[in-house]
mmCIF file of C-alpha atoms in Angstrom:
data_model
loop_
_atom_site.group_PDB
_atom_site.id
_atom_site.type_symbol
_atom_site.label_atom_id
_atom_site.label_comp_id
_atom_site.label_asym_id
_atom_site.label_seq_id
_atom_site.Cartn_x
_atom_site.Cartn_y
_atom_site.Cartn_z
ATOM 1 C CA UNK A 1 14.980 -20.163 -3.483
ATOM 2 C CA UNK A 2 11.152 -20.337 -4.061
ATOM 3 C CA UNK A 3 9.264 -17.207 -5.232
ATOM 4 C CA UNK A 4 5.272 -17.084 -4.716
ATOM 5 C CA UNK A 5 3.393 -14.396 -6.615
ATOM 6 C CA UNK A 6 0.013 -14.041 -5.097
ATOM 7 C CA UNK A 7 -2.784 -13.444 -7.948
ATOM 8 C CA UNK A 8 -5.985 -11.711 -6.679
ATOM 9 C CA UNK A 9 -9.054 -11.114 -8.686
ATOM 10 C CA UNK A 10 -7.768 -7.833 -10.432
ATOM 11 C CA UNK A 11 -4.045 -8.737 -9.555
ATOM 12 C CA UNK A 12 -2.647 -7.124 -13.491
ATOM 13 C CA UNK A 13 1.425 -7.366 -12.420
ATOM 14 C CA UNK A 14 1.369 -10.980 -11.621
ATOM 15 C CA UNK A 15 2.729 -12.253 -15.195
ATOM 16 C CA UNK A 16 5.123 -9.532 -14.941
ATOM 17 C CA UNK A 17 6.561 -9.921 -11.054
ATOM 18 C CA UNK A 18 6.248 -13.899 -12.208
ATOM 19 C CA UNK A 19 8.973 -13.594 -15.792
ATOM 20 C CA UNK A 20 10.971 -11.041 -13.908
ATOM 21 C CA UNK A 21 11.881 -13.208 -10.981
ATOM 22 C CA UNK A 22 12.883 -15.946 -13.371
ATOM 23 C CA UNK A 23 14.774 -14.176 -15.160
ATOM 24 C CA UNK A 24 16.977 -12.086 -13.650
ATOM 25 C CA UNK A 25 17.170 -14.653 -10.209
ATOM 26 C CA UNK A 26 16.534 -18.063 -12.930
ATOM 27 C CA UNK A 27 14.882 -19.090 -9.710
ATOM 28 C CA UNK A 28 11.809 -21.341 -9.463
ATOM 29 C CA UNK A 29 8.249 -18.898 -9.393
ATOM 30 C CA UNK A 30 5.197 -19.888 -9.433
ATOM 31 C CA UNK A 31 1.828 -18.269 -9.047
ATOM 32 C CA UNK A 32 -0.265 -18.466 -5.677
ATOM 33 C CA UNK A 33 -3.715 -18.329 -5.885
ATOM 34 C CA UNK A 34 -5.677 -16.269 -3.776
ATOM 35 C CA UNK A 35 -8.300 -18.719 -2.424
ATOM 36 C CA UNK A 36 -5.283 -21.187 -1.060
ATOM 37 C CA UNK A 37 -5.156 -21.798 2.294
ATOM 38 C CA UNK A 38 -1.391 -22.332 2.547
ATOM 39 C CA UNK A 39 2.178 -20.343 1.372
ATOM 40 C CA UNK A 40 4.489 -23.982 2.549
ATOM 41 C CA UNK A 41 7.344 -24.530 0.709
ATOM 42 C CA UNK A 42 7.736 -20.672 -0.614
ATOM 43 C CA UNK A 43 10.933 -18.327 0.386
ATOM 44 C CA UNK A 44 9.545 -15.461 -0.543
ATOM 45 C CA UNK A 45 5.684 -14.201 -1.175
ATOM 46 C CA UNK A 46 5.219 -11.736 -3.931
ATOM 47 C CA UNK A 47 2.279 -9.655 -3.739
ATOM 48 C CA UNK A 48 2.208 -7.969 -7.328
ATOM 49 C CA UNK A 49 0.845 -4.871 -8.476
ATOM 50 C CA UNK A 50 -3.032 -3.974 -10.163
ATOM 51 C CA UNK A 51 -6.372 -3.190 -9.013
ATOM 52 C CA UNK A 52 -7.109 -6.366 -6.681
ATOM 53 C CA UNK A 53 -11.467 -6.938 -6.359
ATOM 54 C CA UNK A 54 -11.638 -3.734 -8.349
ATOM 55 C CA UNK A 55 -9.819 -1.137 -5.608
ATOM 56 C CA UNK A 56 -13.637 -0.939 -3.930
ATOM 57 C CA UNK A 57 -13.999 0.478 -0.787
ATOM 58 C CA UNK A 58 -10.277 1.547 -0.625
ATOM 59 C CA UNK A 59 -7.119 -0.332 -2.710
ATOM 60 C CA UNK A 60 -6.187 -3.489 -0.720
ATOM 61 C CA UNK A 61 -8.828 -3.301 1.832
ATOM 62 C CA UNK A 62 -10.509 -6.519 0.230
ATOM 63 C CA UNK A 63 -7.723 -8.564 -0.836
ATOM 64 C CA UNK A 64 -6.902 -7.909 3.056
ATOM 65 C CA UNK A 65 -9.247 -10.802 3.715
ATOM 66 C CA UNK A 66 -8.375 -13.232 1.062
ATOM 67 C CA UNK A 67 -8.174 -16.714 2.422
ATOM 68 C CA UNK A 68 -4.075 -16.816 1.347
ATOM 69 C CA UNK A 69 -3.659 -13.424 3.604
ATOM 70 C CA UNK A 70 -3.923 -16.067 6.244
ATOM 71 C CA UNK A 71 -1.108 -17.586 5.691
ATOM 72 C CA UNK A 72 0.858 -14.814 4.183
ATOM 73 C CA UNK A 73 0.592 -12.955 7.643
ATOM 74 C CA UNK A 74 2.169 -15.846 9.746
ATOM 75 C CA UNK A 75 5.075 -16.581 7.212
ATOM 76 C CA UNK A 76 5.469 -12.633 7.573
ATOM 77 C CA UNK A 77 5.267 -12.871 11.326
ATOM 78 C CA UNK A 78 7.773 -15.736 11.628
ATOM 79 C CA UNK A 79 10.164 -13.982 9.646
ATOM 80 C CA UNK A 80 9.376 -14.772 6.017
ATOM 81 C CA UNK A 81 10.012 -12.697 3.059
ATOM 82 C CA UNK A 82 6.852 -10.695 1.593
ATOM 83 C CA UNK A 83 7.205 -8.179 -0.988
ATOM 84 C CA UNK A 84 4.322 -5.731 -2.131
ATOM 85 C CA UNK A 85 4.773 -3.651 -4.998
ATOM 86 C CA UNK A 86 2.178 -0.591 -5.564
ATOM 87 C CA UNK A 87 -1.223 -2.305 -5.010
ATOM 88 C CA UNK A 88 0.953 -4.902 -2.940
ATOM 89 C CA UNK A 89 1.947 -2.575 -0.633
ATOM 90 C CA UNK A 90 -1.495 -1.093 -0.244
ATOM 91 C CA UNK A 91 -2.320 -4.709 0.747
ATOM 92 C CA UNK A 92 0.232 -5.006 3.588
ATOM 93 C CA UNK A 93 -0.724 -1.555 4.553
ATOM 94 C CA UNK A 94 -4.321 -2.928 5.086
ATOM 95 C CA UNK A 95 -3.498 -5.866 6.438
ATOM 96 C CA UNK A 96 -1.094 -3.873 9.196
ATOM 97 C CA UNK A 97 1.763 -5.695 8.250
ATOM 98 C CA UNK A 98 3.282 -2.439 7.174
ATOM 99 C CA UNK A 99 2.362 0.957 8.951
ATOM 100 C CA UNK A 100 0.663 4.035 7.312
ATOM 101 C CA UNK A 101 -1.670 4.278 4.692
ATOM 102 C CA UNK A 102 -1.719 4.956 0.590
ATOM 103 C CA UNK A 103 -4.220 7.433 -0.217
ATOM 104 C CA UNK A 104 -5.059 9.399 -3.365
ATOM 105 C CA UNK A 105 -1.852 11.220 -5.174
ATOM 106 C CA UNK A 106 -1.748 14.903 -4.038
ATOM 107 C CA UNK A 107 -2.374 15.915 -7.837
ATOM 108 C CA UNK A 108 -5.443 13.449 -7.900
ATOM 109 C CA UNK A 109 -3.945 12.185 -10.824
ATOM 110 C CA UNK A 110 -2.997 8.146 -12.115
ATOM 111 C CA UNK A 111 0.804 8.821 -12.665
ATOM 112 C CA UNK A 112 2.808 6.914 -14.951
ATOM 113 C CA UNK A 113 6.129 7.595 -15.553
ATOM 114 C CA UNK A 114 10.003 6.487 -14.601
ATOM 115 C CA UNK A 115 10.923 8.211 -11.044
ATOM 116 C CA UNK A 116 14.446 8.559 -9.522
ATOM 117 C CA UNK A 117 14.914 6.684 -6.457
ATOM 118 C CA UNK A 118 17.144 6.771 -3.756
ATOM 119 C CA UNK A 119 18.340 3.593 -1.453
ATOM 120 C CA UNK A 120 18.508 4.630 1.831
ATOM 121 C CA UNK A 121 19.004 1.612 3.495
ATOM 122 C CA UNK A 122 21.556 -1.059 2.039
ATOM 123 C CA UNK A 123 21.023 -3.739 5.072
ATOM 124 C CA UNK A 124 18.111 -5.142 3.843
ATOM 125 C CA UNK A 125 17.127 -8.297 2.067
ATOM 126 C CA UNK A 126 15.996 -6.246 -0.504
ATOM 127 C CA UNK A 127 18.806 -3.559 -1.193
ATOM 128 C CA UNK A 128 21.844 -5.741 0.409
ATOM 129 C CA UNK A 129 23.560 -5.151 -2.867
ATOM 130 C CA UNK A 130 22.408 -1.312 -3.334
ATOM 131 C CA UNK A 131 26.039 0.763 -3.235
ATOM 132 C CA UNK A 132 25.453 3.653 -0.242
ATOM 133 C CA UNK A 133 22.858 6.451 -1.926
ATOM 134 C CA UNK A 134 22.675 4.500 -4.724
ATOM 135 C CA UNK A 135 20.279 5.993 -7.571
ATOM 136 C CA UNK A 136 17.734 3.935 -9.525
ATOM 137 C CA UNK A 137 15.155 4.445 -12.125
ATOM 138 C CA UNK A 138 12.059 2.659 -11.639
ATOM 139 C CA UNK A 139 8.441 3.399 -12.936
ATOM 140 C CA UNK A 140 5.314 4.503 -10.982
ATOM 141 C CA UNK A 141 1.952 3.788 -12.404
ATOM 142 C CA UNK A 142 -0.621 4.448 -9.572
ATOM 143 C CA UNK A 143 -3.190 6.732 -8.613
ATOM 144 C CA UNK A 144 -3.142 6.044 -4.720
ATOM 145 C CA UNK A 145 0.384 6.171 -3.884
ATOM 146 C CA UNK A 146 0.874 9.023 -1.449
ATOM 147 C CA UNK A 147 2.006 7.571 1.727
ATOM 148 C CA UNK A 148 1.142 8.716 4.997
ATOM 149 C CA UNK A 149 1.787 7.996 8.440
ATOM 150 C CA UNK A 150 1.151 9.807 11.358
ATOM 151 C CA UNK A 151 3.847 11.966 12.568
ATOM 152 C CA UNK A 152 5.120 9.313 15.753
ATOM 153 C CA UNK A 153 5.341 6.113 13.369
ATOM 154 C CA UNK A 154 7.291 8.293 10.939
ATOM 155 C CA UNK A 155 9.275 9.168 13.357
ATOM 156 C CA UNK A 156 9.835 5.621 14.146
ATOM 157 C CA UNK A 157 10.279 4.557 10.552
ATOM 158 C CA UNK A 158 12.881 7.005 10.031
ATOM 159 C CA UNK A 159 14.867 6.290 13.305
ATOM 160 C CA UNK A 160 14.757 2.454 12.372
ATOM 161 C CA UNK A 161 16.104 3.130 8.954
ATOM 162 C CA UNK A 162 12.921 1.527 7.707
ATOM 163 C CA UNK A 163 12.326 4.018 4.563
ATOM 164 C CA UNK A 164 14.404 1.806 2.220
ATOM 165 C CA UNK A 165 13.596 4.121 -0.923
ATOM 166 C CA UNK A 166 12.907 8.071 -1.824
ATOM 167 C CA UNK A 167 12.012 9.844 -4.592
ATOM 168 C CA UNK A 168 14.735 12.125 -5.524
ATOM 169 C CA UNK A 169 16.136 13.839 -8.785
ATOM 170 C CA UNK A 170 18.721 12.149 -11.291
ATOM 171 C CA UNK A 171 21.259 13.245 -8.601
ATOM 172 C CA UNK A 172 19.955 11.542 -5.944
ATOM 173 C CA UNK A 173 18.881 15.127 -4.047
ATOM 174 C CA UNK A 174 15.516 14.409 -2.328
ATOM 175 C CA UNK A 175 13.490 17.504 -3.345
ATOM 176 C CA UNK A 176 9.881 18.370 -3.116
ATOM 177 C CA UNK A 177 9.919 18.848 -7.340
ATOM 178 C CA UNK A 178 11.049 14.953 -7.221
ATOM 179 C CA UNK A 179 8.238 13.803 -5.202
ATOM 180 C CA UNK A 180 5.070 12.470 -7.424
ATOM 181 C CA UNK A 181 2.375 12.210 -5.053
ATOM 182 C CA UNK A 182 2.660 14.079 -2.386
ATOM 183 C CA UNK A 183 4.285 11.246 0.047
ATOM 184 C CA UNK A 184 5.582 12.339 3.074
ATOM 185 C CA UNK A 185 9.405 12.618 3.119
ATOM 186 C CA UNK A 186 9.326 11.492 -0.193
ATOM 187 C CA UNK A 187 8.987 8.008 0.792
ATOM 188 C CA UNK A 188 8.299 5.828 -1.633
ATOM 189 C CA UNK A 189 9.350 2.014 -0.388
ATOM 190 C CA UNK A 190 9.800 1.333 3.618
ATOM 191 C CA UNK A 191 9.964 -2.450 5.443
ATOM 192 C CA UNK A 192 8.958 -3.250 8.644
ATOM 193 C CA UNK A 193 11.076 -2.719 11.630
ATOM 194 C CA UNK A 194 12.088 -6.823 11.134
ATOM 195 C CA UNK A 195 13.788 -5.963 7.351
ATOM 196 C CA UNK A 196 11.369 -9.364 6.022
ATOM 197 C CA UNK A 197 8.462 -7.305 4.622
ATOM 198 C CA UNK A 198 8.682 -4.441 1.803
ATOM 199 C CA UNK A 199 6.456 -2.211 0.158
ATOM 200 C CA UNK A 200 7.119 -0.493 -2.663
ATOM 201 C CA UNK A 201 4.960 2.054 -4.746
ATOM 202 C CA UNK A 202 7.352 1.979 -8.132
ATOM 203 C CA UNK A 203 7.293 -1.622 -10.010
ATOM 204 C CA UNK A 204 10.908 -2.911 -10.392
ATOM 205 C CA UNK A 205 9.292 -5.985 -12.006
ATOM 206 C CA UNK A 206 8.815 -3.372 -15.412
ATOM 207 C CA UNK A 207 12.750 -2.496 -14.939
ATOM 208 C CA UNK A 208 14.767 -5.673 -15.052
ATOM 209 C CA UNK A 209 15.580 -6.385 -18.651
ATOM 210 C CA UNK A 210 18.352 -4.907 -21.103
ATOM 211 C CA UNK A 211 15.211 -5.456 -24.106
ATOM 212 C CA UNK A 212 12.977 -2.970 -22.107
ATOM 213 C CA UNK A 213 15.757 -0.234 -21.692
ATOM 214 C CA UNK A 214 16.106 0.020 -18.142
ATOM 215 C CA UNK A 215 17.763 -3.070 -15.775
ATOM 216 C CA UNK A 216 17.827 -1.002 -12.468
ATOM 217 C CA UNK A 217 14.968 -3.136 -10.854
ATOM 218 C CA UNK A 218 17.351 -5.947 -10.995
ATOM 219 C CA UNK A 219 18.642 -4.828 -7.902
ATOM 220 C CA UNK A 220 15.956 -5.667 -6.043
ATOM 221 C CA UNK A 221 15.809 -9.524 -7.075
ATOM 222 C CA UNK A 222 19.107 -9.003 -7.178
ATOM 223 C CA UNK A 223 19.564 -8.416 -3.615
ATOM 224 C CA UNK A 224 17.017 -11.317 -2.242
ATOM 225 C CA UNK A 225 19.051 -14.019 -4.109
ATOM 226 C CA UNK A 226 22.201 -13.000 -2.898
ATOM 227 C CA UNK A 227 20.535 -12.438 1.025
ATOM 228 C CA UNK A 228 19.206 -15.877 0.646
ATOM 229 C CA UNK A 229 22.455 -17.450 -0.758
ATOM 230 C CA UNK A 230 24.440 -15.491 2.023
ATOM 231 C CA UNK A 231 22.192 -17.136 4.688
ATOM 232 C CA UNK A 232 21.833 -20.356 3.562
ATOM 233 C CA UNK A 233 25.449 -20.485 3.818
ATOM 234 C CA UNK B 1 -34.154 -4.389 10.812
ATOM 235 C CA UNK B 2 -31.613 -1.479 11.288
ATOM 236 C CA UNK B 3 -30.349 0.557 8.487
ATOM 237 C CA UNK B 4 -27.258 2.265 9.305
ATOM 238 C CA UNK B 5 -26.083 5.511 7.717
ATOM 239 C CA UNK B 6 -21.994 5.563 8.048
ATOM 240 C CA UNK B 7 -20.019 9.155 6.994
ATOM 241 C CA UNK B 8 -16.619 8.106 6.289
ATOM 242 C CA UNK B 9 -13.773 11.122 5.951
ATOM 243 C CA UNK B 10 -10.396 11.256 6.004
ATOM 244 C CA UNK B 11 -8.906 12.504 9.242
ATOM 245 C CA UNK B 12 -8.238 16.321 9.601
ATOM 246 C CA UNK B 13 -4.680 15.812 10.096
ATOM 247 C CA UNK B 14 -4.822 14.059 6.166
ATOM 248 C CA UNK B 15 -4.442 15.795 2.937
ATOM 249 C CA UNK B 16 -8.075 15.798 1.263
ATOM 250 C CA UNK B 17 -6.234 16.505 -2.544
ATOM 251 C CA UNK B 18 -10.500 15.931 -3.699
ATOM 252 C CA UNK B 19 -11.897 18.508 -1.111
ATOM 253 C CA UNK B 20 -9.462 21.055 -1.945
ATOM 254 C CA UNK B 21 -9.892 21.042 -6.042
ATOM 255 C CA UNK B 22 -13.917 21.550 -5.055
ATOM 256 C CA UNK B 23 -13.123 24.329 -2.461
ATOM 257 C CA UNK B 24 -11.201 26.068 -5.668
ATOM 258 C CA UNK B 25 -13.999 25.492 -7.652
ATOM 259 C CA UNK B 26 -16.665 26.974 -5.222
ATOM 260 C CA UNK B 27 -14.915 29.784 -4.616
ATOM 261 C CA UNK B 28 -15.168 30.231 -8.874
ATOM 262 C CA UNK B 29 -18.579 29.970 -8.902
ATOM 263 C CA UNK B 30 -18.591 32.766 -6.311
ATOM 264 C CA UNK B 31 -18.955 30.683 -3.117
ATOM 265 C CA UNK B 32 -15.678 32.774 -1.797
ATOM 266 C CA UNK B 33 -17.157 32.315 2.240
ATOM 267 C CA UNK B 34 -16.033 27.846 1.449
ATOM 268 C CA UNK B 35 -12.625 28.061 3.854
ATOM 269 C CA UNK B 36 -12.649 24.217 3.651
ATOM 270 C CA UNK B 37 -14.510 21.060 1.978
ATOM 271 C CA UNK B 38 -13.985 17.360 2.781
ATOM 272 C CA UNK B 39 -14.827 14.576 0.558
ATOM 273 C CA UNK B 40 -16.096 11.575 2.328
ATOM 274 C CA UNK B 41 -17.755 8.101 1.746
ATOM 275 C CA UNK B 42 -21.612 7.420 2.347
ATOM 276 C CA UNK B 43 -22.640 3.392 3.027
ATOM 277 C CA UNK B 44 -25.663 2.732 3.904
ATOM 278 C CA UNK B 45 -25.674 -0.574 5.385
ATOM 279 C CA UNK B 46 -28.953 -3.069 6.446
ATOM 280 C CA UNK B 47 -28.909 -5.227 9.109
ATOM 281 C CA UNK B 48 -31.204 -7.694 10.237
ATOM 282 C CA UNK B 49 -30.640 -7.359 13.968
ATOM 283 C CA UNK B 50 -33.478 -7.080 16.522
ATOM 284 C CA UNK B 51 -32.066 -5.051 18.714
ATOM 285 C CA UNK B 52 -30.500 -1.450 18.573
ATOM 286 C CA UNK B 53 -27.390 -2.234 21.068
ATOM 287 C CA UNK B 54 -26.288 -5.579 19.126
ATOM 288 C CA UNK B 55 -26.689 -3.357 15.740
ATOM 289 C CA UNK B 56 -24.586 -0.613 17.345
ATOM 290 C CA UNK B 57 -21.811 -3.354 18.446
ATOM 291 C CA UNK B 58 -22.104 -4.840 14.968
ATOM 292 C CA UNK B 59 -21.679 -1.424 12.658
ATOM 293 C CA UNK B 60 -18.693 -0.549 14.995
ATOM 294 C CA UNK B 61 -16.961 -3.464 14.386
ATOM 295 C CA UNK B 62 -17.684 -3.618 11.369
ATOM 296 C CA UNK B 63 -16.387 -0.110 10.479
ATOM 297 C CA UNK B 64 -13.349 -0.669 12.574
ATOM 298 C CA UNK B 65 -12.141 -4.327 10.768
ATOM 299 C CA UNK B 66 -13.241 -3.308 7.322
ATOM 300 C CA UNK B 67 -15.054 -0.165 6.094
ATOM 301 C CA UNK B 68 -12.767 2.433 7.503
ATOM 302 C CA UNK B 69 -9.266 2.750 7.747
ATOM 303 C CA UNK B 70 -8.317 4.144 11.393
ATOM 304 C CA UNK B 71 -4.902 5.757 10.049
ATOM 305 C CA UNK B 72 -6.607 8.239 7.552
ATOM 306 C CA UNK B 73 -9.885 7.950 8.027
ATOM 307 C CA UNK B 74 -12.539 8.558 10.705
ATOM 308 C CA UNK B 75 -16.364 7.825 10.744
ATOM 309 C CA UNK B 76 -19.436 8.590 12.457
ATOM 310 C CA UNK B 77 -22.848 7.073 11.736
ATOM 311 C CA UNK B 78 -26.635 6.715 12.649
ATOM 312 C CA UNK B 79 -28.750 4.111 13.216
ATOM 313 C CA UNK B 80 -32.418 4.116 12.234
ATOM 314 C CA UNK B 81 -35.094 1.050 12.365
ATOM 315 C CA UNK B 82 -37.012 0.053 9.076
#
């Protein structure tokens, strides 16, 4: 299995998303840059966290129309894996490949810190090996995470199990206290109604070692491998 | 040449977190009759265009592929010739 990490001008979580994929998967990664005209031969496209062309005019809405978004949308569209984590998924908001918007945090603060979160969906690609409810601890560092949608596509989103992840206490109880931006329904990961495309706000790329304390992003990479093994038979 | 003036805020059904914090402030300053302030986005954008229809079709499409986002935000804007 092939990993692709996209690096924009002002991508900073590329490096990162890159060592953490080999690592915990010890599958082949290599960067993407963003001028390229072409995503052959990748499994799955990475689009990694940071402050891509310098978050002007709004986070992602640039990178949108970077010459590899070309590509990226028609491997998404025929089914391909594509991952955004925190300015990633701002991108695939953008780009419409996810629904809803990320606009400033309700506190108007950059948060950094760990945040509970719970799996709500264990079908995917991306949480096939999440246990039911399962609670992880995975960091935020954004200032324009608060997810909206408008109340009809979150309707949808929740009826197609779509919201993969919540912020939630240590317990796993999905409370307003737990909820770090202001999101609506807590949400704080959600695919599209196809399963192939996730964004995520928290970075389970700074989560997936034993020598940085916390391995619960594993999961994630995790998951993909084993979804990939399982259907490449 | 048409300049065009384009007020970008977020939709009334969105959270303004910004407008809210200035309301409070207002209303310390002793501006208690502010019930609500929005915080929006001012472009002012050129356009070498002769005529005022194909600069009006330009701005709009421009606004609706790019400089606005129609899920939060909505936008109005004017269109003067320099």
């Amino acid at each position: 299995m092939k990993f692709g990490v996209v690096v924009f001008p002002g991508s900073n979580c590329d490096a990162d998303c890159l060592h953490a994929i080999q690592t915990v998967t010890g599958q082949p990664a290599e960067y993407i840059w963003h001028k390229s005209g072409s995503v052959d031969g990748f499994d799955c496209i990475v689009l990694p966290g940071g402050f891509s062309y310098g978050d002007y005019l709004r986070c992602g809405a640039v990178a949108r129309f970077s010459p590899v978004m070309t590509p990226v949308i028609e491997f998404a569209q025929r089914g391909g894996l594509v991952m955004g984590i925190c300015n990633g998924f701002q991108v695939l908001t953008e780009a419409g490949l996810l629904p809803g918007a990320l606009h400033r945090n309700k506190n108007l603060q950059f948060l950094c810190h760990d945040t509970y979160l719970r799996v709500e969906n264990n079908t995917t690609p991306y949480t096939c090996l999440a246990a039911e409810g399962q609670v992880i601890k995975v960091p935020i560092a954004h200032g324009e995470g608060n997810y909206f949608a408008d109340p009809e596509t979150l309707r949808q989103l929740e009826e197609n199990k779509q919201v993969l992840f919540r912020y939630c206490d240590p317990q796993g109880e999905i409370t307003p206290a737990a909820n770090p931006n202001g999101s609506l329904n807590n949400i704080a990961g959600i695919c599209n109604q196809q399963g192939n495309v996730l964004g995520m706000m928290p970075h389970p790329e700074r989560c997936a070692e034993a020598v940085l304390g916390n391995t619960d992003g594993q999961l994630i990479f995790q998951s993909l491998l084993d979804f990939w093994q399982r259907r490449c038979g | 040449m048409f300049q065009a003036k384009i007020y970008v805020t977020l939709r009334k059904s969105v959270l303004d977190p910004q407008g809210g914090v200035v309301r409070k402030s207002l209303f310390a300053l002793g501006y208690q009759n502010v019930p609500e302030v929005r915080i929006g986005r001012y472009m002012v954008v050129d356009l070498e265009v002769a005529h005022r229809e194909e600069a009006e079709k330009q701005v709009k499409d421009m606004c609706d592929k790019l400089l606005v986002n129609p899920v939060i935000e909505d936008y109005t804007f004017e269109l003067v010739e320099v």
